[in-house]
Tab-separated table of C-alpha atoms and ligand atoms in Angstrom:
chain	number	residue	atom	x	y	z
S	1	MET	CA	199.247	52.494	68.662
S	2	ALA	CA	196.708	52.418	65.550
S	3	LYS	CA	196.939	49.073	64.966
S	4	GLN	CA	197.218	47.862	68.779
S	5	LYS	CA	193.722	46.447	70.233
S	6	THR	CA	192.808	47.855	73.331
S	7	LEU	CA	190.149	47.113	75.843
S	8	LEU	CA	188.578	48.965	78.594
S	9	VAL	CA	186.679	47.376	81.194
S	10	TYR	CA	185.480	48.967	83.923
S	11	TYR	CA	182.691	48.595	87.019
S	12	SER	CA	181.135	51.916	88.412
S	13	ARG	CA	178.547	52.089	90.931
S	14	THR	CA	177.788	56.227	91.460
S	15	GLY	CA	179.385	57.332	87.607
S	16	THR	CA	183.082	57.857	89.249
S	17	THR	CA	184.974	55.324	87.342
S	18	ARG	CA	182.447	55.695	84.533
S	19	ALA	CA	183.815	59.487	83.597
S	20	VAL	CA	187.456	58.290	84.123
S	21	ALA	CA	186.831	55.874	81.721
S	22	ASP	CA	185.102	57.934	79.391
S	23	ALA	CA	188.056	60.203	79.881
S	24	ILE	CA	190.422	57.485	78.274
S	25	SER	CA	188.313	56.193	75.435
S	26	ALA	CA	188.286	60.554	74.526
S	27	ALA	CA	191.807	60.230	74.087
S	28	LEU	CA	192.526	56.476	73.082
S	29	PRO	CA	190.691	54.469	70.078
S	30	CYS	CA	189.477	51.440	72.591
S	31	ASP	CA	186.344	49.033	73.082
S	32	ALA	CA	184.668	50.208	76.030
S	33	GLU	CA	182.714	47.774	78.463
S	34	GLU	CA	181.069	48.485	81.665
S	35	ILE	CA	180.961	45.635	84.139
S	36	VAL	CA	177.206	44.652	84.912
S	37	ASP	CA	176.643	43.181	88.777
S	38	THR	CA	173.499	41.448	89.654
S	39	LYS	CA	173.643	42.393	93.366
S	40	ASN	CA	171.580	45.700	94.164
S	41	ARG	CA	174.176	47.703	95.594
S	42	LEU	CA	172.330	51.126	95.900
S	43	GLY	CA	170.938	52.253	98.972
S	44	ILE	CA	172.646	52.065	102.703
S	45	LEU	CA	172.332	48.143	102.394
S	46	GLY	CA	174.000	47.708	98.837
S	47	TYR	CA	176.852	49.964	100.218
S	48	LEU	CA	177.621	47.986	103.407
S	49	ARG	CA	176.876	44.843	101.069
S	50	SER	CA	179.645	46.303	99.182
S	51	GLY	CA	182.103	46.761	101.853
S	52	PHE	CA	181.990	44.087	102.988
S	53	ASP	CA	181.967	41.597	99.757
S	54	ALA	CA	185.143	44.162	99.446
S	55	PHE	CA	186.909	43.654	102.080
S	56	PHE	CA	185.819	39.727	102.416
S	57	GLU	CA	187.178	39.120	99.016
S	58	ARG	CA	183.225	37.425	97.969
S	59	PRO	CA	182.621	36.860	94.343
S	60	SER	CA	180.193	38.200	92.658
S	61	ALA	CA	177.468	37.221	89.883
S	62	LEU	CA	178.028	39.184	86.553
S	63	LYS	CA	176.224	39.339	83.658
S	64	PRO	CA	178.404	38.068	80.679
S	65	THR	CA	180.710	40.392	79.106
S	66	ARG	CA	180.644	41.001	75.421
S	67	TYR	CA	184.635	41.381	74.822
S	68	ASN	CA	187.072	38.747	74.954
S	69	PRO	CA	190.439	39.885	76.562
S	70	ALA	CA	192.509	37.147	74.706
S	71	ASP	CA	192.008	39.742	71.742
S	72	TYR	CA	193.168	42.359	72.689
S	73	ASP	CA	197.065	43.345	72.781
S	74	LEU	CA	195.988	45.898	75.775
S	75	VAL	CA	192.962	45.622	78.485
S	76	ILE	CA	192.591	48.106	81.064
S	77	VAL	CA	190.486	47.668	84.123
S	78	GLY	CA	188.922	50.658	86.402
S	79	THR	CA	187.599	49.859	89.997
S	80	PRO	CA	186.178	51.856	92.666
S	81	VAL	CA	187.999	51.521	95.972
S	82	TRP	CA	185.468	49.796	98.675
S	83	ASN	CA	186.752	49.623	102.055
S	84	ALA	CA	190.622	50.058	101.068
S	85	SER	CA	189.896	46.706	98.826
S	86	LEU	CA	189.176	45.796	95.412
S	87	SER	CA	185.749	46.075	94.537
S	88	ALA	CA	183.949	42.419	94.311
S	89	PRO	CA	182.677	43.005	90.777
S	90	VAL	CA	186.358	43.807	89.205
S	91	ARG	CA	188.047	40.906	91.684
S	92	THR	CA	185.389	38.955	90.147
S	93	TYR	CA	186.407	39.910	86.368
S	94	LEU	CA	190.281	39.299	86.956
S	95	THR	CA	189.364	36.346	88.536
S	96	MET	CA	187.430	35.123	85.759
S	97	GLN	CA	189.519	36.338	82.733
S	98	LYS	CA	192.733	35.221	84.378
S	99	GLY	CA	195.545	33.948	81.971
S	100	LYS	CA	193.479	36.111	78.690
S	101	PRO	CA	194.827	39.684	78.603
S	102	LYS	CA	198.381	40.067	76.911
S	103	LYS	CA	199.117	43.352	78.668
S	104	VAL	CA	197.638	45.226	81.624
S	105	ALA	CA	196.469	48.311	83.184
S	106	PHE	CA	194.798	49.602	85.728
S	107	PHE	CA	192.861	52.456	87.281
S	108	CYS	CA	190.921	52.657	90.563
S	109	THR	CA	188.903	55.881	91.794
S	110	TYR	CA	188.773	56.600	95.275
S	111	GLY	CA	187.839	59.012	97.981
S	112	GLY	CA	191.158	59.259	100.063
S	113	SER	CA	192.586	56.573	101.187
S	114	GLY	CA	193.406	52.880	99.714
S	115	SER	CA	194.049	53.153	95.967
S	116	ARG	CA	197.725	51.820	96.264
S	117	ARG	CA	196.492	48.828	97.773
S	118	VAL	CA	193.814	48.613	95.310
S	119	LEU	CA	195.996	48.434	92.443
S	120	GLY	CA	198.092	46.546	94.148
S	121	GLN	CA	195.220	43.629	94.467
S	122	MET	CA	194.535	44.031	91.100
S	123	ALA	CA	197.764	42.712	90.112
S	124	GLU	CA	197.393	39.804	92.665
S	125	ALA	CA	193.935	38.904	90.876
S	126	CYS	CA	194.738	38.400	87.734
S	127	GLY	CA	198.697	37.025	88.247
S	128	MET	CA	200.467	40.190	86.006
S	129	LYS	CA	202.382	43.328	86.415
S	130	PRO	CA	200.745	46.357	85.014
S	131	LEU	CA	202.303	48.280	82.300
S	132	ASP	CA	201.183	51.568	84.016
S	133	VAL	CA	198.356	52.457	86.881
S	134	LEU	CA	196.294	55.952	87.809
S	135	ASP	CA	193.645	56.437	90.320
S	136	VAL	CA	192.072	59.679	90.575
S	137	ARG	CA	190.113	61.214	93.404
S	138	GLU	CA	186.535	61.443	93.725
S	139	GLY	CA	187.078	65.022	94.320
S	140	GLU	CA	189.108	65.477	91.065
S	141	VAL	CA	186.728	64.327	88.527
S	142	LYS	CA	183.979	66.306	90.152
S	143	ARG	CA	186.079	69.281	89.636
S	144	GLY	CA	186.841	68.310	85.921
S	145	GLU	CA	190.669	68.226	86.740
S	146	HIS	CA	190.662	64.105	86.185
S	147	TRP	CA	192.237	65.040	82.632
S	148	PRO	CA	195.559	66.323	81.939
S	149	ARG	CA	196.349	63.011	84.266
S	150	VAL	CA	194.177	60.425	82.142
S	151	ARG	CA	195.897	62.012	79.209
S	152	ASP	CA	199.204	61.262	80.659
S	153	PHE	CA	198.468	57.891	81.829
S	154	VAL	CA	197.229	57.335	77.870
S	155	ALA	CA	200.954	58.677	76.364
S	156	SER	CA	202.421	56.476	78.784
S	157	LEU	CA	200.770	53.706	77.884
S	158	ILE	CA	201.342	54.404	74.140
S	159	GLY	CA	204.735	54.373	74.649
S	160	ARG	CA	205.081	51.096	76.731
S	161	VAL	CA	202.429	49.064	74.816
S	162	GLN	CA	204.697	50.270	71.558
S	163	ALA	CA	208.429	49.776	73.254
S	164	ALA	CA	206.971	46.455	74.144
S	165	ALA	CA	206.056	45.178	70.477
U	1	FMN	C1	181.608	50.285	99.876
U	1	FMN	C2	181.992	51.351	99.909
U	1	FMN	C3	183.628	51.617	100.415
U	1	FMN	C4	183.834	52.667	100.003
U	1	FMN	N1	184.934	52.978	101.306
U	1	FMN	C5	186.064	53.672	99.980
U	1	FMN	C6	187.669	53.787	100.851
U	1	FMN	O1	187.922	52.421	101.825
U	1	FMN	N2	188.579	54.441	100.366
U	1	FMN	C7	188.119	55.456	99.141
U	1	FMN	O2	189.451	55.863	99.417
U	1	FMN	N3	187.098	56.092	99.013
U	1	FMN	C8	186.283	54.671	99.430
U	1	FMN	N4	184.764	54.730	98.680
U	1	FMN	C9	184.693	55.571	98.250
U	1	FMN	C10	184.670	55.576	96.372
U	1	FMN	O3	186.010	54.601	96.236
U	1	FMN	C11	184.497	56.633	95.481
U	1	FMN	O4	183.331	57.566	95.626
U	1	FMN	C12	184.527	56.207	94.055
U	1	FMN	O5	185.519	57.330	93.476
U	1	FMN	C13	183.600	55.519	93.620
U	1	FMN	O6	183.263	55.038	92.054
U	1	FMN	P1	182.205	55.480	91.276
U	1	FMN	O7	181.205	56.155	91.441
U	1	FMN	O8	182.410	54.302	90.162
U	1	FMN	O9	181.198	54.181	91.666
U	1	FMN	C14	183.909	53.795	99.217
U	1	FMN	C15	182.316	53.274	98.638
U	1	FMN	C16	182.009	52.461	99.116
U	1	FMN	C17	180.423	52.306	97.862
């Protein structure tokens, strides 16, 4: 995996998905990029807007991203679950970058339900089957219990990328 290039891309509204992304990048050398949405998603109105946008698959307006997924052997994408649906910023990113990644893996963070549906929606949005997926509950992250599963996820990805090389 030393020669494999990995890009980690994620969106986080309140920091939970960012914490999992930080744990992944601590275990795996990679370029990391946070998706920045221009829509205000803070407060109660932002919360409601986010749930609506995710459920109705409305695109968002993102700030330009720095890295090109086509330049990497593996692209890992992370999202929070919104209304049992893929978050609007990550749906927009995956749709915009469709056809560029060589291999993908996905992770999501969530309160308690909808993670499997969202991981399926990520595959649909980018038109690719992931090498592996990880879903982490917000509570696990708050208690600092996410590290072992993150390390297993990274180890699995390293094995799968090497097997496919
Ligand atoms: C608009 C909205 C809708 C949500 N809907 C769900 C849901 O359907 N199921 C769930 O388990 N968690 C849901 N959550 C909780 C988030 O998925 C969870 O807090 C996540 O870890 C937040 O990640 P972040 O801090 O990176 O933004 C929702 C959060 C928001 C803001």
